[in-house]
Short mmCIF file of C-alpha atoms and ligand atoms in Angstrom, two decimals:
data_model
loop_
_atom_site.label_atom_id
_atom_site.label_comp_id
_atom_site.label_asym_id
_atom_site.label_seq_id
_atom_site.Cartn_x
_atom_site.Cartn_y
_atom_site.Cartn_z
CA MET A 172 6.40 -41.66 -72.72
CA ARG A 173 5.91 -38.56 -73.79
CA VAL A 174 6.08 -35.52 -71.72
CA VAL A 175 5.70 -31.65 -71.14
CA LEU A 176 7.47 -30.25 -67.57
CA ASP A 177 5.69 -26.79 -67.14
CA MET A 178 7.71 -25.28 -64.02
CA ASP A 179 9.33 -22.56 -61.53
CA PRO A 180 13.09 -24.13 -60.81
CA GLY A 181 12.88 -24.26 -57.63
CA ILE A 182 15.43 -26.96 -56.16
CA ASP A 183 12.20 -29.45 -56.30
CA ASP A 184 11.82 -28.84 -60.10
CA ALA A 185 14.89 -29.10 -60.60
CA VAL A 186 15.27 -32.23 -58.95
CA ALA A 187 12.26 -33.21 -61.17
CA LEU A 188 14.07 -32.53 -63.71
CA LEU A 189 16.53 -34.52 -63.49
CA LEU A 190 14.91 -37.77 -62.43
CA ALA A 191 12.47 -36.95 -65.93
CA LEU A 192 16.10 -36.82 -68.15
CA ASN A 193 17.57 -39.86 -66.09
CA ASN A 194 14.33 -41.72 -66.58
CA PRO A 195 14.86 -43.42 -69.87
CA LYS A 196 11.02 -44.42 -70.18
CA VAL A 197 10.54 -40.37 -69.64
CA GLU A 198 10.89 -38.53 -73.04
CA VAL A 199 10.86 -35.01 -72.48
CA SER A 200 9.62 -33.11 -75.63
CA ALA A 201 9.65 -29.83 -74.02
CA ILE A 202 10.07 -27.94 -70.81
CA THR A 203 8.02 -24.17 -70.59
CA THR A 204 9.08 -21.73 -67.34
CA VAL A 205 6.46 -19.63 -65.47
CA SER A 206 6.93 -17.20 -63.58
CA GLY A 207 7.06 -18.27 -58.97
CA ASN A 208 9.25 -19.92 -56.94
CA VAL A 209 11.80 -17.28 -58.59
CA ASN A 210 10.75 -14.72 -61.16
CA LEU A 211 10.54 -16.07 -64.86
CA LYS A 212 14.39 -15.17 -66.10
CA LYS A 213 16.29 -16.81 -63.42
CA GLY A 214 13.56 -19.84 -64.13
CA THR A 215 14.04 -19.99 -67.53
CA THR A 216 18.04 -19.70 -66.77
CA ASN A 217 17.92 -22.58 -64.36
CA ALA A 218 15.96 -25.15 -66.54
CA LEU A 219 18.82 -24.72 -69.26
CA ARG A 220 21.73 -24.51 -67.01
CA LEU A 221 19.79 -28.01 -65.35
CA VAL A 222 19.58 -29.55 -69.31
CA GLU A 223 23.83 -28.17 -70.56
CA ALA A 224 24.50 -29.90 -66.94
CA LEU A 225 23.05 -32.73 -68.52
CA SER A 226 24.73 -32.45 -71.55
CA ARG A 227 21.39 -32.29 -72.52
CA LYS A 228 19.19 -30.16 -75.55
CA VAL A 229 15.98 -30.02 -74.67
CA PRO A 230 14.26 -27.06 -75.99
CA VAL A 231 12.49 -24.30 -73.21
CA TYR A 232 10.32 -21.80 -74.55
CA MET A 233 9.53 -18.93 -71.61
CA GLY A 234 5.55 -18.71 -70.89
CA ALA A 235 3.82 -16.30 -68.26
CA SER A 236 5.95 -14.02 -66.80
CA ARG A 237 3.36 -13.44 -64.23
CA PRO A 238 0.11 -14.87 -62.91
CA ALA A 239 -2.76 -14.68 -65.18
CA HIS A 240 -4.87 -12.12 -62.01
CA GLY A 241 -3.11 -10.28 -59.23
CA LYS A 242 -0.40 -8.76 -58.73
CA ASN A 243 3.10 -8.69 -56.86
CA PRO A 244 3.33 -13.04 -56.89
CA PRO A 245 5.40 -14.59 -53.61
CA ARG A 246 8.07 -15.98 -54.36
CA ALA A 247 10.46 -18.48 -52.65
CA GLU A 248 13.93 -17.73 -52.57
CA SER A 249 14.06 -17.88 -48.61
CA VAL A 250 13.74 -21.58 -49.25
CA HIS A 251 15.64 -22.07 -53.32
CA GLY A 252 18.72 -19.75 -52.62
CA ARG A 253 19.32 -15.79 -54.48
CA ASP A 254 19.21 -17.64 -57.98
CA GLY A 255 17.07 -20.62 -57.20
CA LEU A 256 19.12 -23.46 -57.57
CA GLY A 257 21.38 -23.16 -53.53
CA ASP A 258 23.08 -21.16 -55.37
CA ALA A 259 25.51 -24.30 -55.44
CA GLY A 260 27.54 -22.00 -58.09
CA LEU A 261 25.82 -24.21 -61.18
CA PRO A 262 27.28 -22.93 -64.56
CA MET A 263 25.56 -20.38 -66.43
CA PRO A 264 23.78 -21.98 -69.35
CA ARG A 265 25.09 -20.92 -73.67
CA ARG A 266 21.98 -21.82 -75.11
CA SER A 267 19.52 -19.20 -74.82
CA ALA A 268 15.20 -20.33 -75.12
CA GLU A 269 13.63 -20.89 -77.59
CA LYS A 270 12.10 -17.54 -79.62
CA VAL A 271 8.08 -18.88 -79.65
CA SER A 272 6.25 -19.05 -76.45
CA ALA A 273 5.72 -21.72 -74.37
CA VAL A 274 1.60 -21.00 -75.56
CA ASP A 275 2.12 -20.86 -78.98
CA MET A 276 4.99 -24.05 -78.95
CA MET A 277 2.51 -25.99 -77.48
CA VAL A 278 -0.39 -25.58 -79.71
CA ASP A 279 1.84 -26.22 -82.57
CA MET A 280 2.75 -29.24 -80.78
CA LEU A 281 -0.44 -30.56 -80.07
CA LYS A 282 -2.09 -29.98 -83.39
CA SER A 283 1.05 -32.68 -84.43
CA SER A 284 0.09 -34.74 -82.12
CA LYS A 285 -1.81 -37.97 -82.10
CA ARG A 286 -4.56 -37.38 -78.95
CA LYS A 287 -2.96 -38.75 -75.82
CA GLU A 288 0.30 -39.54 -76.69
CA ILE A 289 1.86 -36.50 -75.00
CA SER A 290 0.54 -35.66 -70.83
CA LEU A 291 2.06 -33.00 -68.87
CA VAL A 292 3.65 -32.34 -65.24
CA ALA A 293 3.19 -28.74 -63.92
CA THR A 294 4.80 -28.13 -60.76
CA GLY A 295 4.40 -24.10 -60.55
CA PRO A 296 2.06 -21.62 -60.41
CA LEU A 297 -1.11 -22.78 -63.62
CA THR A 298 -0.53 -19.62 -65.27
CA ASN A 299 0.48 -20.94 -68.42
CA VAL A 300 -1.98 -24.25 -67.86
CA ALA A 301 -5.40 -22.23 -67.70
CA ALA A 302 -3.47 -19.94 -70.78
CA LEU A 303 -3.37 -22.70 -73.27
CA ALA A 304 -7.32 -24.44 -71.93
CA GLU A 305 -8.61 -20.66 -72.56
CA ARG A 306 -7.21 -20.29 -75.89
CA GLU A 307 -7.66 -23.38 -77.35
CA PRO A 308 -10.15 -25.56 -74.76
CA THR A 309 -10.45 -28.39 -78.06
CA LEU A 310 -7.08 -28.80 -78.46
CA ILE A 311 -5.82 -29.07 -74.65
CA ARG A 312 -8.16 -32.43 -74.87
CA LYS A 313 -6.17 -34.16 -77.42
CA LEU A 314 -3.28 -34.15 -74.04
CA ASP A 315 -3.16 -37.77 -72.17
CA ARG A 316 -2.79 -36.73 -68.95
CA ILE A 317 -2.53 -33.54 -66.55
CA PHE A 318 -0.20 -34.69 -63.52
CA VAL A 319 0.18 -30.78 -60.93
CA MET A 320 1.50 -30.12 -57.77
CA GLY A 321 -0.36 -27.72 -55.77
CA GLY A 322 -3.29 -27.25 -54.07
CA LEU A 323 -3.66 -28.53 -49.76
CA TYR A 324 -6.29 -31.62 -49.75
CA ASP A 325 -6.38 -32.24 -46.11
CA SER A 326 -7.45 -29.01 -44.29
CA ALA A 327 -5.80 -30.77 -40.73
CA VAL A 328 -2.09 -29.38 -42.45
CA ARG A 329 -1.40 -25.77 -42.49
CA GLY A 330 -0.33 -24.59 -46.10
CA ASN A 331 2.34 -23.17 -46.36
CA VAL A 332 1.38 -19.55 -47.55
CA THR A 333 -1.49 -19.04 -45.76
CA GLU A 334 -3.09 -21.20 -43.56
CA TYR A 335 -5.07 -22.59 -46.24
CA SER A 336 -3.70 -22.54 -49.44
CA GLU A 337 -0.46 -23.83 -51.13
CA PHE A 338 2.36 -22.35 -52.59
CA ASN A 339 1.17 -22.50 -56.28
CA PHE A 340 -2.66 -22.68 -56.17
CA PHE A 341 -2.01 -19.11 -54.08
CA SER A 342 0.38 -17.76 -56.63
CA ASP A 343 -2.48 -17.67 -59.99
CA ALA A 344 -5.79 -19.36 -57.78
CA GLU A 345 -7.67 -17.96 -60.35
CA SER A 346 -5.68 -20.16 -62.62
CA ALA A 347 -5.21 -23.06 -60.39
CA ASP A 348 -10.03 -22.99 -60.59
CA ASN A 349 -9.68 -22.82 -63.73
CA VAL A 350 -7.47 -25.83 -64.51
CA LEU A 351 -8.76 -28.02 -61.66
CA GLY A 352 -11.96 -26.79 -62.81
CA MET A 353 -11.33 -28.08 -66.22
CA SER A 354 -14.06 -31.04 -66.28
CA GLY A 355 -16.12 -33.83 -68.63
CA LYS A 356 -14.85 -37.44 -70.02
CA GLU A 357 -13.79 -35.38 -72.40
CA PHE A 358 -10.96 -33.21 -70.89
CA PRO A 359 -7.79 -34.86 -70.09
CA ALA A 360 -7.54 -36.59 -66.33
CA ILE A 361 -5.61 -34.99 -63.93
CA THR A 362 -3.87 -36.22 -60.97
CA ALA A 363 -2.69 -33.60 -57.80
CA ALA A 364 -0.29 -33.72 -55.72
CA GLY A 365 -1.37 -31.50 -53.06
CA LEU A 366 0.93 -30.21 -50.32
CA ASP A 367 -0.46 -32.74 -47.14
CA VAL A 368 1.18 -35.54 -49.39
CA THR A 369 3.94 -33.77 -50.54
CA SER A 370 5.37 -32.70 -47.33
CA HIS A 371 4.87 -36.19 -45.48
CA ALA A 372 7.59 -36.08 -42.92
CA ALA A 373 9.25 -39.60 -44.08
CA CYS A 374 9.74 -38.95 -48.25
CA VAL A 375 11.86 -34.94 -47.07
CA VAL A 376 15.41 -34.71 -47.98
CA ASP A 377 17.56 -34.29 -44.97
CA GLY A 378 21.26 -34.31 -43.22
CA ARG A 379 21.18 -38.36 -43.46
CA SER A 380 19.48 -38.74 -47.44
CA LEU A 381 21.79 -35.98 -48.25
CA SER A 382 24.86 -38.02 -48.04
CA MET A 383 23.23 -40.79 -49.66
CA ILE A 384 22.59 -38.55 -52.66
CA CYS A 385 26.08 -36.89 -52.78
CA GLY A 386 27.30 -40.57 -52.74
CA ILE A 387 25.71 -41.17 -56.06
CA GLU A 388 28.65 -40.57 -58.35
CA SER A 389 26.33 -39.59 -61.33
CA LYS A 390 26.24 -36.26 -63.42
CA ALA A 391 22.42 -35.96 -62.16
CA ALA A 392 23.44 -36.71 -57.88
CA VAL A 393 26.40 -34.39 -57.58
CA LEU A 394 23.80 -31.67 -59.27
CA ALA A 395 20.95 -32.65 -56.38
CA CYS A 396 23.21 -33.04 -54.19
CA LYS A 397 25.21 -29.16 -54.64
CA MET A 398 21.33 -27.82 -54.85
CA LEU A 399 19.81 -29.62 -51.76
CA LYS A 400 22.89 -28.59 -49.57
CA LEU A 401 21.54 -25.06 -49.07
CA PRO A 402 18.18 -25.99 -47.49
CA VAL A 403 18.97 -28.99 -45.29
CA LEU A 404 22.04 -27.01 -44.28
CA THR A 405 19.74 -23.71 -43.29
CA TYR A 406 15.99 -25.95 -42.03
CA SER A 407 17.32 -28.66 -41.41
CA TYR A 408 15.03 -30.76 -44.01
CA PHE A 409 13.86 -30.05 -48.23
CA ASN A 410 10.52 -30.66 -49.09
CA LEU A 411 11.14 -32.57 -52.76
CA HIS A 412 6.96 -31.13 -53.56
CA ASP A 413 7.42 -31.15 -57.10
CA VAL A 414 8.85 -34.65 -57.79
CA PHE A 415 5.74 -35.87 -56.07
CA ALA A 416 4.08 -34.87 -59.37
CA LEU A 417 6.84 -36.20 -61.11
CA PHE A 418 6.19 -39.96 -60.34
CA ALA A 419 2.65 -39.53 -60.51
CA LEU A 420 3.40 -39.60 -63.71
CA THR A 421 5.42 -42.49 -64.03
CA ASN A 422 4.97 -44.25 -60.53
CA PRO A 423 1.30 -44.35 -59.87
CA GLU A 424 1.30 -47.43 -58.11
CA ILE A 425 3.11 -45.75 -55.04
CA PHE A 426 0.26 -43.23 -54.17
CA ALA A 427 -3.39 -44.10 -53.23
CA THR A 428 -5.68 -41.65 -54.93
CA GLU A 429 -8.97 -40.62 -54.99
CA THR A 430 -11.48 -39.14 -57.73
CA CYS A 431 -13.25 -35.74 -56.73
CA SER A 432 -13.90 -32.59 -58.24
CA VAL A 433 -12.02 -29.86 -56.02
CA ARG A 434 -12.28 -25.57 -56.91
CA VAL A 435 -9.79 -23.91 -55.55
CA ALA A 436 -10.61 -19.92 -53.90
CA PRO A 437 -9.93 -17.68 -56.83
CA SER A 438 -9.59 -14.28 -54.01
CA GLY A 439 -10.39 -12.98 -50.55
CA ASN A 440 -8.81 -14.56 -47.22
CA PHE A 441 -9.21 -18.19 -48.76
CA ARG A 442 -7.55 -17.36 -51.95
CA GLY A 443 -5.52 -20.97 -53.38
CA ARG A 444 -7.80 -23.01 -50.40
CA CYS A 445 -8.98 -26.45 -52.06
CA THR A 446 -12.34 -27.05 -51.82
CA VAL A 447 -13.26 -31.41 -52.81
CA THR A 448 -16.45 -32.69 -53.70
CA SER A 449 -15.14 -36.49 -53.28
CA GLY A 450 -17.42 -39.26 -55.62
CA GLY A 451 -16.19 -38.61 -59.19
CA GLY A 452 -14.91 -35.50 -60.98
CA ASN A 453 -11.64 -35.28 -63.23
CA VAL A 454 -9.04 -35.08 -60.33
CA HIS A 455 -7.61 -37.75 -59.21
CA ILE A 456 -6.36 -36.43 -55.84
CA CYS A 457 -2.89 -38.35 -54.16
CA ARG A 458 -4.21 -39.20 -50.67
CA LYS A 459 -1.17 -42.02 -49.53
CA VAL A 460 1.93 -42.30 -50.67
CA ASN A 461 4.60 -45.37 -50.08
CA PRO A 462 7.62 -43.32 -48.66
CA ILE A 463 10.08 -46.19 -48.46
CA LYS A 464 9.29 -46.69 -52.04
CA PHE A 465 9.41 -43.24 -53.44
CA ASN A 466 12.75 -41.97 -51.74
CA GLN A 467 14.54 -45.90 -53.07
CA LEU A 468 12.47 -44.16 -56.82
CA VAL A 469 14.64 -40.88 -55.88
CA LEU A 470 17.98 -42.80 -55.22
CA ASP A 471 17.98 -45.23 -57.53
CA GLY A 472 16.23 -42.40 -60.25
CA LEU A 473 19.68 -39.69 -59.68
CA ARG A 474 22.00 -43.47 -59.76
C1 LIG B 193 5.62 -25.54 -54.40
O1 LIG B 193 6.11 -24.17 -54.52
C2 LIG B 193 7.54 -24.54 -54.79
O2 LIG B 193 7.60 -23.69 -54.25
C3 LIG B 193 7.73 -25.77 -55.11
O3 LIG B 193 8.69 -25.69 -56.19
C4 LIG B 193 6.77 -26.21 -55.69
O4 LIG B 193 6.43 -26.31 -56.60
C5 LIG B 193 5.12 -26.66 -53.00
O5 LIG B 193 4.53 -25.30 -52.51
CA1 LIG B 194 8.00 -25.37 -58.36
#
């Protein structure tokens, strides 16, 4: 499966990237970066650091340096460390990002690809994806599927920015609404893993699972071990939110999904809050996950 990863690394983005690069069934054609957990420059540097640490040559393209709408985006360096990768001292990259922008690259890639040849896994704010959809509403239909980490679909669960909102959707709520609101058969189906599922208590990395990761002798596991130490030591656990979006592509059998329509409140007190209408639509919300299989896939995937 050919995939473009759109991300804001971030430790959970980073673990998703390591798992994707380590998976022989996944061909990562490109990485695009977006302002989110850290600023665009840092996130882009981080993507390059990880690709080089695994001795790979996947090209990295810079996307939006700020949300399409709204100023002062929130950052998450208190969780991910000052460098966004757990301040683990990963070497700085020798390569730079490509000269072409993320959206220009996606346009070129889609023009030269077959219909449904490429999927997109988006684990940061949806600024780049919305910009692509706005600029090339016909071309984006050539994507097979879009997998998103973002939103909150169970009102019993609190958000991680406001009571109602998850970080990625809060950060650029209008772009999230534009992407999730794409409807109709001709658009690629969207699978969304929201905070209510990605925060599943049995899927966190805690001291015990960190020791298991640190006991694996692969390059990917050594990197994950180094990056995860800071948040696990600070908070006693760490959520692998973004890994859920990758697994929704590679291992859909571990999820129970529901087909819905989703709109996202673009601004105001409820900014980023999702309104879900069940009974058809273009968004497949991950409602449940099998935590045993999830954890096993993380360990096997890093091995
Ligand atoms: C999301 O926000 C970021 O902190 C994580 O990387 C994840 O994409 C969780 O709300
Ligand atoms: Ca992310």
